[in-house]
Amino acid sequence: MKTLDQFDIAGRSALITGAASGIGLAYTEAMAEAGAKVTLADLDAEGAEREAARLRGEGFEARAVACDVSDLAQVAAAFDGHVAAYGGCDIAFANAGWDAGNGFWSPENKRNPDGQIDMYDPERWNRSIAINLTGVFHTVREAARVMKANAHRRGGSIVCTSSNAAEVNEAIVGVPYMAAKAGVKHFMRHAAFELAAYGIRVNAIAPGPFVTNIGGGWLKKNPAARKAWDELVPVGRVAETHQIKPLALLLASDASSYMTGSHVMIDGGMQLGPVKPLD
Ligand code: NAD
């Protein structure tokens, strides 16, 4: 089989959670550009519809659905609607996430009392786990359900968004986010283990710092914070979302047919340790 043919997903369909913004929107564009029909599922119904309409205007097949990933019934309905519209589901991205606020250190470079474990708001903890970990469980659960039912298709590919924070501790990131992303990593591995027999592959993308709207878009709005982060990343800059598209296509397509259970870092070397420039 020719190399580039293995990336071909024309005629397949993909559901992406958290698709209205940032990394999820980049995954969605990657799928559409490669020929897949897409469903943009997001808590931000207006944003999802806006981006779906833009993609339709560019000639792609795209639909939007309002969906809170922390609510299983909403996730199930999103997948049922996708299958009804497109006749099945080949690809799913469990991507929606929430930053859960600052950790014990703030981007202004001082200690942040309410990010400390002994002060941490249990409600914020529960909400973060509900979106960042249980939301991934809900999405993988429903993706597996519809992909198993489509035995006549070619199985499926599920891609979770994990984080660099699954591997290293970050002082400015809220503690439940780290716990949730580490949970996503191991849950993804177990799902891959169990679903392999059904031809369903499960992998995770673990991004380092990308410029998105997470945390209120602070990397976009705060040039000083952006510069400080550029200096921390071994390759010398934080990432733009288009840089994640080829990896999304690799994991979604048959180009990764022998990959399952992989936690793929795309972090400019951040897991190797933060650096400061030598001068
Ligand atoms: P973003 O804020 O730009 O996009 C997140 C999207 O998820 C938004 O459209 C938001 O409306 C949606 N969302 C939030 N809660 C939801 C819910 N309960 N149900 C459905 N949709 C919901 O952020 P992003 O940076 O693109 O984040 C996407 C994923 O990437 C997240 O899982 C995040 O943890 C992960 N991530 C981001 C970075 C980064 O630096 N940006 C790094 C590592 C991992």
mmCIF file of C-alpha atoms and ligand atoms in Angstrom:
data_model
loop_
_atom_site.group_PDB
_atom_site.id
_atom_site.type_symbol
_atom_site.label_atom_id
_atom_site.label_comp_id
_atom_site.label_asym_id
_atom_site.label_seq_id
_atom_site.Cartn_x
_atom_site.Cartn_y
_atom_site.Cartn_z
ATOM 1 C CA MET A 1 0.000 0.000 0.000
ATOM 2 C CA LYS A 2 1.297 3.435 -0.915
ATOM 3 C CA THR A 3 2.267 5.689 1.967
ATOM 4 C CA LEU A 4 0.014 8.665 1.285
ATOM 5 C CA ASP A 5 -2.985 6.400 0.526
ATOM 6 C CA GLN A 6 -2.885 5.235 4.146
ATOM 7 C CA PHE A 7 -3.782 8.763 5.284
ATOM 8 C CA ASP A 8 -6.911 8.827 3.120
ATOM 9 C CA ILE A 9 -10.101 9.199 5.207
ATOM 10 C CA ALA A 10 -12.375 10.364 2.378
ATOM 11 C CA GLY A 11 -15.933 9.166 2.964
ATOM 12 C CA ARG A 12 -15.395 8.455 6.671
ATOM 13 C CA SER A 13 -16.937 10.457 9.481
ATOM 14 C CA ALA A 14 -15.582 11.970 12.681
ATOM 15 C CA LEU A 15 -17.153 13.343 15.856
ATOM 16 C CA ILE A 16 -15.004 15.796 17.791
ATOM 17 C CA THR A 17 -15.798 17.074 21.301
ATOM 18 C CA GLY A 18 -14.640 20.574 22.223
ATOM 19 C CA ALA A 19 -14.633 21.326 18.494
ATOM 20 C CA ALA A 20 -15.630 24.995 18.637
ATOM 21 C CA SER A 21 -12.191 26.255 19.620
ATOM 22 C CA GLY A 22 -8.456 25.627 19.786
ATOM 23 C CA ILE A 23 -7.085 22.120 19.418
ATOM 24 C CA GLY A 24 -10.517 20.520 18.835
ATOM 25 C CA LEU A 25 -11.210 22.964 16.015
ATOM 26 C CA ALA A 26 -7.819 22.097 14.475
ATOM 27 C CA TYR A 27 -8.657 18.357 14.675
ATOM 28 C CA THR A 28 -12.010 19.120 13.015
ATOM 29 C CA GLU A 29 -10.375 21.080 10.191
ATOM 30 C CA ALA A 30 -7.819 18.301 9.703
ATOM 31 C CA MET A 31 -10.575 15.677 9.392
ATOM 32 C CA ALA A 32 -12.648 17.824 7.000
ATOM 33 C CA GLU A 33 -9.645 18.789 4.859
ATOM 34 C CA ALA A 34 -8.795 15.074 4.537
ATOM 35 C CA GLY A 35 -12.327 14.294 3.292
ATOM 36 C CA ALA A 36 -14.259 13.190 6.396
ATOM 37 C CA LYS A 37 -17.758 14.352 7.332
ATOM 38 C CA VAL A 38 -17.588 15.975 10.751
ATOM 39 C CA THR A 39 -19.758 16.617 13.798
ATOM 40 C CA LEU A 40 -18.632 19.475 16.034
ATOM 41 C CA ALA A 41 -19.823 18.705 19.579
ATOM 42 C CA ASP A 42 -19.341 21.464 22.137
ATOM 43 C CA LEU A 43 -20.793 23.020 25.267
ATOM 44 C CA ASP A 44 -20.553 26.274 23.319
ATOM 45 C CA ALA A 45 -23.440 25.546 20.933
ATOM 46 C CA GLU A 46 -23.157 28.912 19.197
ATOM 47 C CA GLY A 47 -19.418 28.494 18.586
ATOM 48 C CA ALA A 48 -19.886 24.968 17.250
ATOM 49 C CA GLU A 49 -22.619 26.122 14.851
ATOM 50 C CA ARG A 50 -20.521 29.127 13.749
ATOM 51 C CA GLU A 51 -17.528 26.907 12.900
ATOM 52 C CA ALA A 52 -19.715 24.212 11.263
ATOM 53 C CA ALA A 53 -21.335 26.902 9.069
ATOM 54 C CA ARG A 54 -17.888 28.240 8.138
ATOM 55 C CA LEU A 55 -16.731 24.732 7.154
ATOM 56 C CA ARG A 56 -19.903 24.144 5.116
ATOM 57 C CA GLY A 57 -19.215 27.477 3.380
ATOM 58 C CA GLU A 58 -15.786 26.114 2.454
ATOM 59 C CA GLY A 59 -17.423 23.064 0.840
ATOM 60 C CA PHE A 60 -17.066 20.524 3.678
ATOM 61 C CA GLU A 61 -19.778 18.356 5.253
ATOM 62 C CA ALA A 62 -20.135 19.585 8.813
ATOM 63 C CA ARG A 63 -22.831 19.684 11.493
ATOM 64 C CA ALA A 64 -22.908 20.993 15.047
ATOM 65 C CA VAL A 65 -24.418 19.632 18.245
ATOM 66 C CA ALA A 66 -24.675 21.150 21.714
ATOM 67 C CA CYS A 67 -23.080 18.718 24.143
ATOM 68 C CA ASP A 68 -21.721 18.833 27.684
ATOM 69 C CA VAL A 69 -19.304 15.897 27.907
ATOM 70 C CA SER A 70 -19.839 15.608 31.662
ATOM 71 C CA ASP A 71 -23.427 14.449 30.931
ATOM 72 C CA LEU A 72 -23.559 10.895 29.519
ATOM 73 C CA ALA A 73 -27.046 11.340 28.032
ATOM 74 C CA GLN A 74 -25.875 14.355 26.002
ATOM 75 C CA VAL A 75 -22.820 12.473 24.728
ATOM 76 C CA ALA A 76 -24.959 9.451 23.774
ATOM 77 C CA ALA A 77 -27.387 11.731 21.916
ATOM 78 C CA ALA A 78 -24.501 13.425 20.077
ATOM 79 C CA PHE A 79 -23.230 10.051 18.803
ATOM 80 C CA ASP A 80 -26.753 8.858 17.901
ATOM 81 C CA GLY A 81 -27.322 12.067 15.911
ATOM 82 C CA HIS A 82 -23.969 11.629 14.173
ATOM 83 C CA VAL A 83 -24.789 8.025 13.167
ATOM 84 C CA ALA A 84 -28.262 9.052 11.961
ATOM 85 C CA ALA A 85 -26.770 11.849 9.826
ATOM 86 C CA TYR A 86 -23.717 10.062 8.441
ATOM 87 C CA GLY A 87 -24.600 6.344 8.627
ATOM 88 C CA GLY A 88 -21.941 5.414 11.182
ATOM 89 C CA CYS A 89 -18.921 6.740 13.018
ATOM 90 C CA ASP A 90 -15.324 5.908 12.081
ATOM 91 C CA ILE A 91 -13.361 8.438 14.118
ATOM 92 C CA ALA A 92 -13.948 10.108 17.500
ATOM 93 C CA PHE A 93 -11.900 12.691 19.354
ATOM 94 C CA ALA A 94 -12.431 12.854 23.141
ATOM 95 C CA ASN A 95 -10.972 16.333 23.359
ATOM 96 C CA ALA A 96 -13.150 18.740 25.365
ATOM 97 C CA GLY A 97 -11.309 20.095 28.384
ATOM 98 C CA TRP A 98 -11.252 22.795 31.028
ATOM 99 C CA ASP A 99 -8.125 24.235 32.668
ATOM 100 C CA ALA A 100 -9.574 24.272 36.238
ATOM 101 C CA GLY A 101 -7.880 27.578 37.067
ATOM 102 C CA ASN A 102 -4.436 28.321 38.415
ATOM 103 C CA GLY A 103 -2.283 25.934 40.385
ATOM 104 C CA PHE A 104 -0.264 26.874 43.464
ATOM 105 C CA TRP A 105 1.768 29.317 41.349
ATOM 106 C CA SER A 106 0.218 32.061 39.180
ATOM 107 C CA PRO A 107 1.315 33.297 35.731
ATOM 108 C CA GLU A 108 2.131 36.625 37.525
ATOM 109 C CA ASN A 109 4.917 34.685 39.233
ATOM 110 C CA LYS A 110 3.636 34.535 42.775
ATOM 111 C CA ARG A 111 2.103 31.946 45.059
ATOM 112 C CA ASN A 112 -1.604 31.471 44.487
ATOM 113 C CA PRO A 113 -3.329 30.553 47.764
ATOM 114 C CA ASP A 114 -6.540 29.102 46.323
ATOM 115 C CA GLY A 115 -4.561 26.808 44.007
ATOM 116 C CA GLN A 116 -2.912 25.098 46.974
ATOM 117 C CA ILE A 117 -4.136 21.615 47.943
ATOM 118 C CA ASP A 118 -5.159 22.603 51.492
ATOM 119 C CA MET A 119 -7.279 25.487 50.123
ATOM 120 C CA TYR A 120 -8.525 23.844 46.933
ATOM 121 C CA ASP A 121 -12.252 24.193 46.272
ATOM 122 C CA PRO A 122 -13.774 20.663 46.146
ATOM 123 C CA GLU A 123 -16.419 21.856 43.670
ATOM 124 C CA ARG A 124 -13.723 23.024 41.263
ATOM 125 C CA TRP A 125 -12.000 19.623 41.734
ATOM 126 C CA ASN A 126 -15.238 17.740 40.946
ATOM 127 C CA ARG A 127 -16.047 19.871 37.883
ATOM 128 C CA SER A 128 -12.554 19.408 36.500
ATOM 129 C CA ILE A 129 -12.665 15.632 36.932
ATOM 130 C CA ALA A 130 -16.213 15.561 35.463
ATOM 131 C CA ILE A 131 -15.072 17.288 32.257
ATOM 132 C CA ASN A 132 -11.429 16.274 31.863
ATOM 133 C CA LEU A 133 -11.653 12.618 32.952
ATOM 134 C CA THR A 134 -15.299 11.475 33.136
ATOM 135 C CA GLY A 135 -16.010 13.416 29.913
ATOM 136 C CA VAL A 136 -13.345 11.322 28.167
ATOM 137 C CA PHE A 137 -14.872 8.126 29.621
ATOM 138 C CA HIS A 138 -18.331 9.179 28.345
ATOM 139 C CA THR A 139 -16.968 9.935 24.869
ATOM 140 C CA VAL A 140 -14.935 6.731 24.571
ATOM 141 C CA ARG A 141 -17.899 4.740 25.966
ATOM 142 C CA GLU A 142 -20.311 6.066 23.346
ATOM 143 C CA ALA A 143 -17.749 5.913 20.529
ATOM 144 C CA ALA A 144 -17.134 2.233 21.350
ATOM 145 C CA ARG A 145 -20.876 1.573 21.392
ATOM 146 C CA VAL A 146 -21.496 2.982 17.920
ATOM 147 C CA MET A 147 -18.236 1.638 16.449
ATOM 148 C CA LYS A 148 -19.002 -1.909 17.671
ATOM 149 C CA ALA A 149 -22.474 -1.676 16.115
ATOM 150 C CA ASN A 150 -20.877 -0.842 12.781
ATOM 151 C CA ALA A 151 -19.106 -4.155 12.386
ATOM 152 C CA HIS A 152 -19.462 -3.939 8.600
ATOM 153 C CA ARG A 153 -17.206 -0.871 8.630
ATOM 154 C CA ARG A 154 -13.510 -1.079 9.396
ATOM 155 C CA GLY A 155 -13.573 -0.729 13.176
ATOM 156 C CA GLY A 156 -12.658 2.743 14.256
ATOM 157 C CA SER A 157 -10.132 5.125 15.708
ATOM 158 C CA ILE A 158 -10.595 6.990 18.978
ATOM 159 C CA VAL A 159 -8.185 9.770 19.910
ATOM 160 C CA CYS A 160 -8.161 11.289 23.399
ATOM 161 C CA THR A 161 -6.559 14.624 24.205
ATOM 162 C CA SER A 162 -4.301 14.151 27.185
ATOM 163 C CA SER A 163 -1.583 16.662 28.138
ATOM 164 C CA ASN A 164 2.033 17.151 28.945
ATOM 165 C CA ALA A 165 0.549 17.502 32.456
ATOM 166 C CA ALA A 166 -0.074 13.715 32.447
ATOM 167 C CA GLU A 167 3.708 13.276 32.595
ATOM 168 C CA VAL A 168 5.112 16.269 34.457
ATOM 169 C CA ASN A 169 3.798 18.457 37.256
ATOM 170 C CA GLU A 170 3.201 22.092 36.388
ATOM 171 C CA ALA A 171 3.009 24.657 39.194
ATOM 172 C CA ILE A 172 0.632 27.013 37.362
ATOM 173 C CA VAL A 173 -1.848 24.270 36.451
ATOM 174 C CA GLY A 174 -4.668 23.342 38.858
ATOM 175 C CA VAL A 175 -4.109 20.036 40.680
ATOM 176 C CA PRO A 176 -7.255 18.223 39.417
ATOM 177 C CA TYR A 177 -6.189 18.902 35.815
ATOM 178 C CA MET A 178 -2.954 16.961 36.397
ATOM 179 C CA ALA A 179 -4.836 14.120 38.104
ATOM 180 C CA ALA A 180 -7.448 14.006 35.322
ATOM 181 C CA LYS A 181 -4.908 13.953 32.487
ATOM 182 C CA ALA A 182 -2.861 11.203 34.157
ATOM 183 C CA GLY A 183 -6.180 9.330 34.462
ATOM 184 C CA VAL A 184 -6.906 9.917 30.762
ATOM 185 C CA LYS A 185 -3.549 8.385 29.880
ATOM 186 C CA HIS A 186 -4.157 5.153 31.757
ATOM 187 C CA PHE A 187 -7.854 4.932 30.901
ATOM 188 C CA MET A 188 -6.926 5.327 27.211
ATOM 189 C CA ARG A 189 -4.431 2.451 27.548
ATOM 190 C CA HIS A 190 -7.082 0.225 29.098
ATOM 191 C CA ALA A 191 -9.661 1.117 26.441
ATOM 192 C CA ALA A 192 -7.084 0.292 23.743
ATOM 193 C CA PHE A 193 -6.372 -3.041 25.444
ATOM 194 C CA GLU A 194 -10.056 -3.993 25.629
ATOM 195 C CA LEU A 195 -11.242 -2.663 22.257
ATOM 196 C CA ALA A 196 -8.381 -3.978 20.086
ATOM 197 C CA ALA A 197 -10.301 -7.201 19.462
ATOM 198 C CA TYR A 198 -13.085 -5.154 17.823
ATOM 199 C CA GLY A 199 -10.742 -3.355 15.426
ATOM 200 C CA ILE A 200 -11.121 -0.168 17.469
ATOM 201 C CA ARG A 201 -7.831 1.620 18.159
ATOM 202 C CA VAL A 202 -7.480 4.119 20.984
ATOM 203 C CA ASN A 203 -4.562 6.536 21.306
ATOM 204 C CA ALA A 204 -3.918 9.882 22.965
ATOM 205 C CA ILE A 205 -2.313 13.115 21.887
ATOM 206 C CA ALA A 206 -0.472 14.836 24.735
ATOM 207 C CA PRO A 207 0.065 18.503 23.828
ATOM 208 C CA GLY A 208 2.449 20.879 25.512
ATOM 209 C CA PRO A 209 1.606 24.606 25.442
ATOM 210 C CA PHE A 210 -0.586 25.548 22.452
ATOM 211 C CA VAL A 211 -2.068 28.986 21.826
ATOM 212 C CA THR A 212 -5.827 28.419 22.263
ATOM 213 C CA ASN A 213 -8.676 29.865 24.321
ATOM 214 C CA ILE A 214 -7.955 27.649 27.337
ATOM 215 C CA GLY A 215 -7.693 29.563 30.600
ATOM 216 C CA GLY A 216 -9.480 32.506 28.972
ATOM 217 C CA GLY A 217 -6.895 32.604 26.173
ATOM 218 C CA TRP A 218 -4.150 34.010 28.405
ATOM 219 C CA LEU A 219 -1.379 33.010 25.977
ATOM 220 C CA LYS A 220 -3.116 35.124 23.288
ATOM 221 C CA LYS A 221 -3.896 38.076 25.540
ATOM 222 C CA ASN A 222 -0.732 38.361 27.612
ATOM 223 C CA PRO A 223 2.416 38.944 25.484
ATOM 224 C CA ALA A 224 4.675 38.876 28.564
ATOM 225 C CA ALA A 225 3.342 35.454 29.613
ATOM 226 C CA ARG A 226 3.678 34.275 26.020
ATOM 227 C CA LYS A 227 7.334 35.383 25.903
ATOM 228 C CA ALA A 228 8.061 33.730 29.245
ATOM 229 C CA TRP A 229 6.531 30.463 28.005
ATOM 230 C CA ASP A 230 8.387 30.651 24.673
ATOM 231 C CA GLU A 231 11.592 30.762 26.715
ATOM 232 C CA LEU A 232 10.628 27.694 28.754
ATOM 233 C CA VAL A 233 10.014 25.390 25.783
ATOM 234 C CA PRO A 234 13.117 23.553 24.517
ATOM 235 C CA VAL A 235 12.278 24.314 20.841
ATOM 236 C CA GLY A 236 11.923 27.985 21.817
ATOM 237 C CA ARG A 237 8.229 28.684 21.258
ATOM 238 C CA VAL A 238 4.723 27.677 22.216
ATOM 239 C CA ALA A 239 2.741 25.980 19.439
ATOM 240 C CA GLU A 240 0.021 27.159 17.054
ATOM 241 C CA THR A 241 -2.931 24.794 16.567
ATOM 242 C CA HIS A 242 -2.195 24.010 12.891
ATOM 243 C CA GLN A 243 0.886 22.141 14.141
ATOM 244 C CA ILE A 244 -1.304 19.408 15.671
ATOM 245 C CA LYS A 245 -3.265 18.635 12.487
ATOM 246 C CA PRO A 246 -0.853 16.112 10.878
ATOM 247 C CA LEU A 247 -0.660 14.087 14.114
ATOM 248 C CA ALA A 248 -4.471 14.070 14.343
ATOM 249 C CA LEU A 249 -4.687 12.707 10.788
ATOM 250 C CA LEU A 250 -2.013 10.090 11.476
ATOM 251 C CA LEU A 251 -3.908 8.715 14.494
ATOM 252 C CA ALA A 252 -7.355 8.963 12.872
ATOM 253 C CA SER A 253 -6.379 7.188 9.657
ATOM 254 C CA ASP A 254 -5.051 3.781 8.615
ATOM 255 C CA ALA A 255 -1.588 5.358 8.623
ATOM 256 C CA SER A 256 -1.527 4.359 12.315
ATOM 257 C CA SER A 257 -3.143 0.927 11.809
ATOM 258 C CA TYR A 258 -0.574 -0.753 14.090
ATOM 259 C CA MET A 259 -0.723 1.927 16.807
ATOM 260 C CA THR A 260 -3.007 1.540 19.779
ATOM 261 C CA GLY A 261 -2.536 2.506 23.423
ATOM 262 C CA SER A 262 0.066 5.146 22.485
ATOM 263 C CA HIS A 263 0.371 8.407 24.411
ATOM 264 C CA VAL A 264 1.993 10.675 21.825
ATOM 265 C CA MET A 265 3.719 13.796 23.113
ATOM 266 C CA ILE A 266 3.615 16.940 20.948
ATOM 267 C CA ASP A 267 5.194 19.427 23.287
ATOM 268 C CA GLY A 268 8.293 21.015 21.797
ATOM 269 C CA GLY A 269 10.342 18.926 24.222
ATOM 270 C CA MET A 270 8.596 20.137 27.399
ATOM 271 C CA GLN A 271 8.594 16.652 28.961
ATOM 272 C CA LEU A 272 12.392 16.784 28.824
ATOM 273 C CA GLY A 273 12.284 19.688 31.259
ATOM 274 C CA PRO A 274 11.707 23.450 30.986
ATOM 275 C CA VAL A 275 14.733 25.451 29.854
ATOM 276 C CA LYS A 276 15.817 29.051 29.952
ATOM 277 C CA PRO A 277 17.912 30.452 27.091
ATOM 278 C CA LEU A 278 21.664 30.324 27.751
ATOM 279 C CA ASP A 279 22.274 34.093 27.344
HETATM 280 P P1 NAD B 1 -10.071 25.767 24.238
HETATM 281 O O1 NAD B 1 -10.620 26.406 25.455
HETATM 282 O O2 NAD B 1 -9.579 26.628 23.130
HETATM 283 O O3 NAD B 1 -11.128 24.738 23.659
HETATM 284 C C1 NAD B 1 -11.831 23.857 24.505
HETATM 285 C C2 NAD B 1 -13.223 23.618 23.928
HETATM 286 O O4 NAD B 1 -13.889 22.668 24.791
HETATM 287 C C3 NAD B 1 -14.103 24.888 23.925
HETATM 288 O O5 NAD B 1 -14.746 25.031 22.679
HETATM 289 C C4 NAD B 1 -15.091 24.649 25.059
HETATM 290 O O6 NAD B 1 -16.348 25.275 24.832
HETATM 291 C C5 NAD B 1 -15.201 23.141 25.036
HETATM 292 N N1 NAD B 1 -15.686 22.601 26.304
HETATM 293 C C6 NAD B 1 -15.346 22.965 27.565
HETATM 294 N N2 NAD B 1 -16.039 22.265 28.470
HETATM 295 C C7 NAD B 1 -16.834 21.426 27.773
HETATM 296 C C8 NAD B 1 -17.793 20.451 28.130
HETATM 297 N N3 NAD B 1 -18.079 20.217 29.417
HETATM 298 N N4 NAD B 1 -18.428 19.770 27.149
HETATM 299 C C9 NAD B 1 -18.157 20.019 25.845
HETATM 300 N N5 NAD B 1 -17.277 20.950 25.432
HETATM 301 C C10 NAD B 1 -16.619 21.633 26.387
HETATM 302 O O7 NAD B 1 -8.896 24.819 24.788
HETATM 303 P P2 NAD B 1 -7.855 23.847 24.069
HETATM 304 O O8 NAD B 1 -6.529 24.271 24.551
HETATM 305 O O9 NAD B 1 -8.117 23.741 22.625
HETATM 306 O O10 NAD B 1 -8.216 22.489 24.799
HETATM 307 C C11 NAD B 1 -8.548 21.310 24.094
HETATM 308 C C12 NAD B 1 -7.943 20.114 24.816
HETATM 309 O O11 NAD B 1 -6.525 20.213 24.778
HETATM 310 C C13 NAD B 1 -8.318 20.026 26.309
HETATM 311 O O12 NAD B 1 -8.560 18.686 26.659
HETATM 312 C C14 NAD B 1 -7.078 20.539 26.996
HETATM 313 O O13 NAD B 1 -6.958 20.047 28.306
HETATM 314 C C15 NAD B 1 -6.005 19.992 26.073
HETATM 315 N N6 NAD B 1 -4.696 20.618 26.196
HETATM 316 C C16 NAD B 1 -4.497 21.909 25.841
HETATM 317 C C17 NAD B 1 -3.218 22.446 25.950
HETATM 318 C C18 NAD B 1 -2.941 23.882 25.546
HETATM 319 O O14 NAD B 1 -1.843 24.358 25.819
HETATM 320 N N7 NAD B 1 -3.829 24.582 24.913
HETATM 321 C C19 NAD B 1 -2.170 21.675 26.429
HETATM 322 C C20 NAD B 1 -2.414 20.362 26.790
HETATM 323 C C21 NAD B 1 -3.680 19.825 26.650
#
